[in-house]
Short mmCIF file of C-alpha atoms in Angstrom, two decimals:
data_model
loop_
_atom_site.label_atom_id
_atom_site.label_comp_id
_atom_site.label_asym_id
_atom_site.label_seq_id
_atom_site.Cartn_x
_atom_site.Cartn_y
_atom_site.Cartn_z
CA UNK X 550 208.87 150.15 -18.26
CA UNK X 551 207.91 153.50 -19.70
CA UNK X 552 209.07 152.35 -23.13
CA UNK X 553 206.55 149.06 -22.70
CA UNK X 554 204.05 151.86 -21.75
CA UNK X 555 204.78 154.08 -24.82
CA UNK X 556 204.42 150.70 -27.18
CA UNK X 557 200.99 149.83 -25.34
CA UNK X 558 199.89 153.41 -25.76
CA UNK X 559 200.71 153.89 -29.43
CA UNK X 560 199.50 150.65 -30.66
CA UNK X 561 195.91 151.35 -28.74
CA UNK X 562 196.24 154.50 -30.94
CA UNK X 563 196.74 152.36 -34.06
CA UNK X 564 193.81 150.59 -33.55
CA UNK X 565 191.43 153.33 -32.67
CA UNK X 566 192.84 154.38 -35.94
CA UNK X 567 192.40 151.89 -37.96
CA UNK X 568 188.76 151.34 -36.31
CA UNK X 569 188.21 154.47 -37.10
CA UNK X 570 189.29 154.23 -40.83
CA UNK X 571 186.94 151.59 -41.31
CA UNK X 572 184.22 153.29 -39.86
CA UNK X 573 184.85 156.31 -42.16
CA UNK X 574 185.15 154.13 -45.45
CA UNK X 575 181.92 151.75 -44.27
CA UNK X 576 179.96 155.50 -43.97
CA UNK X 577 181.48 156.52 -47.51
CA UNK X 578 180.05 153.55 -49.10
CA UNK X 579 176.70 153.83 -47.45
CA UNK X 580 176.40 157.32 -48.22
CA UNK X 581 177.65 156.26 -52.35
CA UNK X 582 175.26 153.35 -52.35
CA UNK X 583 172.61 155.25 -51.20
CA UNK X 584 173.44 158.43 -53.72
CA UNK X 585 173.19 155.87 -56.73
CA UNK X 586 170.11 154.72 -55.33
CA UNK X 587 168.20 157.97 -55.40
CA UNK X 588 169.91 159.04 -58.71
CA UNK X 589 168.55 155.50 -60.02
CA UNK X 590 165.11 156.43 -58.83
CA UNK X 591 165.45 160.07 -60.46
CA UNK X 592 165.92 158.32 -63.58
CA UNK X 593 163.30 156.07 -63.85
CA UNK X 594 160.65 158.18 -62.06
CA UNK X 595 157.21 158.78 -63.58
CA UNK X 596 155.03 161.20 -63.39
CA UNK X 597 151.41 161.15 -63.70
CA UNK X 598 149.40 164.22 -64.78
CA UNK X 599 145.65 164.34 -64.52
CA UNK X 600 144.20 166.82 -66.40
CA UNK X 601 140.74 167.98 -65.15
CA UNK X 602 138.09 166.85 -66.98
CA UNK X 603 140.37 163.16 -68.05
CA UNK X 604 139.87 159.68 -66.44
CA UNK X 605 143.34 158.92 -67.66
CA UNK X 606 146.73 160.31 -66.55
CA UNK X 607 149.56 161.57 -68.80
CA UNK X 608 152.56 159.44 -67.95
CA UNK X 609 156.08 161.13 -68.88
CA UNK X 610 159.53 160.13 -67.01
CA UNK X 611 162.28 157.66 -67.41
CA UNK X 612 163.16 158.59 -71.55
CA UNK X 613 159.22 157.97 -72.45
CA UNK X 614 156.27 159.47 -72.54
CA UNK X 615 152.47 158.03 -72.73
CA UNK X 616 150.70 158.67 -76.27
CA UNK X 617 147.58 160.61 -74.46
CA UNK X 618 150.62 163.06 -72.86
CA UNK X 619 152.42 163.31 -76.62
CA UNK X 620 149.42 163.65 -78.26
CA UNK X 621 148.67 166.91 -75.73
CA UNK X 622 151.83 168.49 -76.09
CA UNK X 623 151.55 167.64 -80.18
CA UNK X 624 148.06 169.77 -79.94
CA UNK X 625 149.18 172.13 -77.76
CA UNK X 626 152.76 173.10 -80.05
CA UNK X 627 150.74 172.73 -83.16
CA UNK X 628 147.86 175.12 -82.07
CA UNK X 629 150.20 177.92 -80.91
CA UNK X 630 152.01 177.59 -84.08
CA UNK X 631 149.28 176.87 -87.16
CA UNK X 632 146.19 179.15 -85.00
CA UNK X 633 147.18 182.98 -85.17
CA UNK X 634 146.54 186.03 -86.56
CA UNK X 635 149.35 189.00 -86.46
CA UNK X 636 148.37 190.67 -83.15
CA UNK X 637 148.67 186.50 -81.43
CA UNK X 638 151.33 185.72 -83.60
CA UNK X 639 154.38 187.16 -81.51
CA UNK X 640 152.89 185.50 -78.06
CA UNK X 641 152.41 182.98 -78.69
CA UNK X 642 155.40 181.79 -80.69
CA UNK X 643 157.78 182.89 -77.50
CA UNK X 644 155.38 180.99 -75.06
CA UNK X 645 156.87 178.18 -77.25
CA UNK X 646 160.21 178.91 -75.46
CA UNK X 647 159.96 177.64 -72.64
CA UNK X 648 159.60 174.25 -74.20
CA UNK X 649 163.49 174.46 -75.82
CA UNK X 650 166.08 173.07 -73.84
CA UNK X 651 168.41 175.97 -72.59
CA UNK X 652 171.53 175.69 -75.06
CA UNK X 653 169.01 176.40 -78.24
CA UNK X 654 166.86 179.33 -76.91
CA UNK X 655 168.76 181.73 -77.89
CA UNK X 656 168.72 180.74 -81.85
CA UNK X 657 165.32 179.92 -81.70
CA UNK X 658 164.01 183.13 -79.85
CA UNK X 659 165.62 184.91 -83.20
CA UNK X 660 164.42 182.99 -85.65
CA UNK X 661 160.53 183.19 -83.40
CA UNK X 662 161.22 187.17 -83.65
CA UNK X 663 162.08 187.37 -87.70
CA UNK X 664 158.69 184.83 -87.98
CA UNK X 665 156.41 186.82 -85.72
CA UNK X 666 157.92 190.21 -87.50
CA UNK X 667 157.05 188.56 -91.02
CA UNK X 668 153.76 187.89 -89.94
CA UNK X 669 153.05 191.37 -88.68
CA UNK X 670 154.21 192.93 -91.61
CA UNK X 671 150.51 191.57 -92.87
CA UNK X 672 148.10 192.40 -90.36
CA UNK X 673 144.78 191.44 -92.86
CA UNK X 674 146.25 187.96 -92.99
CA UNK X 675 146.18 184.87 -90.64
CA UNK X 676 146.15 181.35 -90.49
CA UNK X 677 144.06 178.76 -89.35
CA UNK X 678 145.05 174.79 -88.49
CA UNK X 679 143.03 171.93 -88.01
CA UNK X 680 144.47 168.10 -87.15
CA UNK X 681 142.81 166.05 -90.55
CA UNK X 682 143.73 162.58 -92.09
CA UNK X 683 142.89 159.05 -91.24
CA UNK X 684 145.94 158.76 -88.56
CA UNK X 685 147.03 162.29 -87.77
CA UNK X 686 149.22 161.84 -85.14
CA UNK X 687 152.58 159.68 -85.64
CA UNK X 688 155.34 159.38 -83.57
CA UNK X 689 158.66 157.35 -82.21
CA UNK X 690 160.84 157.97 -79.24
CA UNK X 691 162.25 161.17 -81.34
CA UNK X 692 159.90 162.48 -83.34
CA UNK X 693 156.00 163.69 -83.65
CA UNK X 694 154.58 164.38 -86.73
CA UNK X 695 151.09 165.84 -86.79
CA UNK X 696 148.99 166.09 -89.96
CA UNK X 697 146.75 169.30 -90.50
CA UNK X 698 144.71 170.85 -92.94
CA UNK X 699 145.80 174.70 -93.37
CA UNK X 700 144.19 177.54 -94.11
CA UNK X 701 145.05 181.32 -95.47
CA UNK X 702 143.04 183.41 -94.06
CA UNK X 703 142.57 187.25 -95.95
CA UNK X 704 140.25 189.34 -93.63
CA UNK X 705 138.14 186.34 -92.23
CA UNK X 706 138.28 184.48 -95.54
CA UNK X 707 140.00 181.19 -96.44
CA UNK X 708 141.93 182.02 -99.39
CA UNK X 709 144.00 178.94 -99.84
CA UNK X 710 144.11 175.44 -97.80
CA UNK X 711 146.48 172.68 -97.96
CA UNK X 712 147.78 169.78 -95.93
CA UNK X 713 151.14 169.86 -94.18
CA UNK X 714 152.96 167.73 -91.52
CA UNK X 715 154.12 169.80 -88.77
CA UNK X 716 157.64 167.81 -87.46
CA UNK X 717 158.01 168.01 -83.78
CA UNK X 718 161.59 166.61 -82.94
CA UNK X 719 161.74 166.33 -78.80
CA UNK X 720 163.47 164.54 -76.76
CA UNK X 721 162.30 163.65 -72.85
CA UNK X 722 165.15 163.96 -69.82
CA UNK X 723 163.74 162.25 -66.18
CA UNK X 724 160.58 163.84 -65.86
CA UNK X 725 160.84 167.04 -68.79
CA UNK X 726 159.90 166.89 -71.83
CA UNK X 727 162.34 169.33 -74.43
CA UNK X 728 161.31 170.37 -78.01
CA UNK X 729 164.47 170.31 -79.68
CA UNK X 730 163.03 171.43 -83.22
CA UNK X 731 159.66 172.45 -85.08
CA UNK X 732 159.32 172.59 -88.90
CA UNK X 733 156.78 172.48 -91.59
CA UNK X 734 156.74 169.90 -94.73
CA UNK X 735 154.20 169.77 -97.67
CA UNK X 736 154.81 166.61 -98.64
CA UNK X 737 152.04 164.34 -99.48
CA UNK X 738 153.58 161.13 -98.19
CA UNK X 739 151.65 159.43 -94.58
CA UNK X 740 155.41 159.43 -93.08
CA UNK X 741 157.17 163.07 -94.10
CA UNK X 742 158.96 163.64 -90.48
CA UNK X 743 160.59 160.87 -90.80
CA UNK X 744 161.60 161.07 -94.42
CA UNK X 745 165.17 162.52 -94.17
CA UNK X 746 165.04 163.56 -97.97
CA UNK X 747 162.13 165.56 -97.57
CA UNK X 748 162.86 169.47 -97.26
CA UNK X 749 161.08 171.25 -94.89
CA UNK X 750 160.33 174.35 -94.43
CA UNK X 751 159.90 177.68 -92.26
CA UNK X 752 157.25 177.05 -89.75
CA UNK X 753 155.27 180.37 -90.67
CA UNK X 754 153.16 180.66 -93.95
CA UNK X 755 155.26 182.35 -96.69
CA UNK X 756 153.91 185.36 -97.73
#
């Protein structure tokens, strides 16, 4: 009788078990399914930036990026680079920073302070960008290349001009968009950026 008893008891346990086991694995899954969810609509998210004075939002997220947001980051890199003189030089190169993904800050912040140090070294100097050319912006999923006339300016006086392609490589993760190189080509051709033979150089005017 008490043996019968023991039997009833421990297969009522089994099956509380086993109910319970099921519940725990059904919860798992939910909890999974619903993770994978959210990180699916991470991914693809969007968001849409309305700058004041605009009618039309700046779409970046999921891997792309509208051409109205490109072209204002394009403008807003090429400006802080090409428009300086040696007391803006060194600001405004390292508020380029925070545009580089973490792992390449460090090189770049050097190479930014050996530019902005070359560029002091000539305080009567400075140099002057404007965006020129029948199609001056160009770009892929990769890449922006800008095209700009240059100027060399000596005490408030263009001294030399020239056309160059500034080469904005960038790449855009969920919602953030990462400049993952800037350099300068003179190269005549309508598609230098994306020219892998043509040599580019430093980013700052050689003295």
């Amino acid at each position: 009788m008490l043996g019968e008893k023991y039997l009833n008891t421990l297969d009522r346990l089994t099956a509380q078990n086993r109910l319970f086991a099921i519940v725990l694995l059904s919860l798992v899954f939910v909890i999974a399914a619903m993770g994978y969810v959210m990180l699916r609509m991470q991914t693809h998210a969007q968001v849409v930036v309305m700058p004041i004075g605009s009618e039309d939002g700046l779409q970046v997220g999921n891997g792309r990026a509208s051409e109205r947001y490109l072209r204002r980051m394009a403008r807003y890199v090429v400006m802080q680079i090409g428009n300086y003189t040696a007391a803006t030089a060194r600001d405004q190169l390292f508020e380029l920073l925070d545009l580089f993904p973490p792992e390449s800050v460090g090189p770049v912040q050097s190479h930014f302070e050996r530019l902005a140090a070359e560029i002091e070294r000539y305080p009567s100097i400075s140099s002057a960008v404007r965006w020129s050319g029948d199609q001056p912006l160009r770009y892929d999923t990769q890449t922006i290349q800008v095209q700009v006339k240059k100027a060399r300016l000596v005490n408030g006086s263009e001294s030399e001009a020239k056309t160059v392609h500034y080469c904005l490589n960038y790449r855009i993760e969920e919602t953030r968009f990462w400049l993952t190189n800037l350099v300068e080509k003179e190269d005549p051709s309508e598609t230098a950026c994306f020219n892998d033979a043509t040599p580019a150089t430093s980013a700052a005017p050689a003295r």
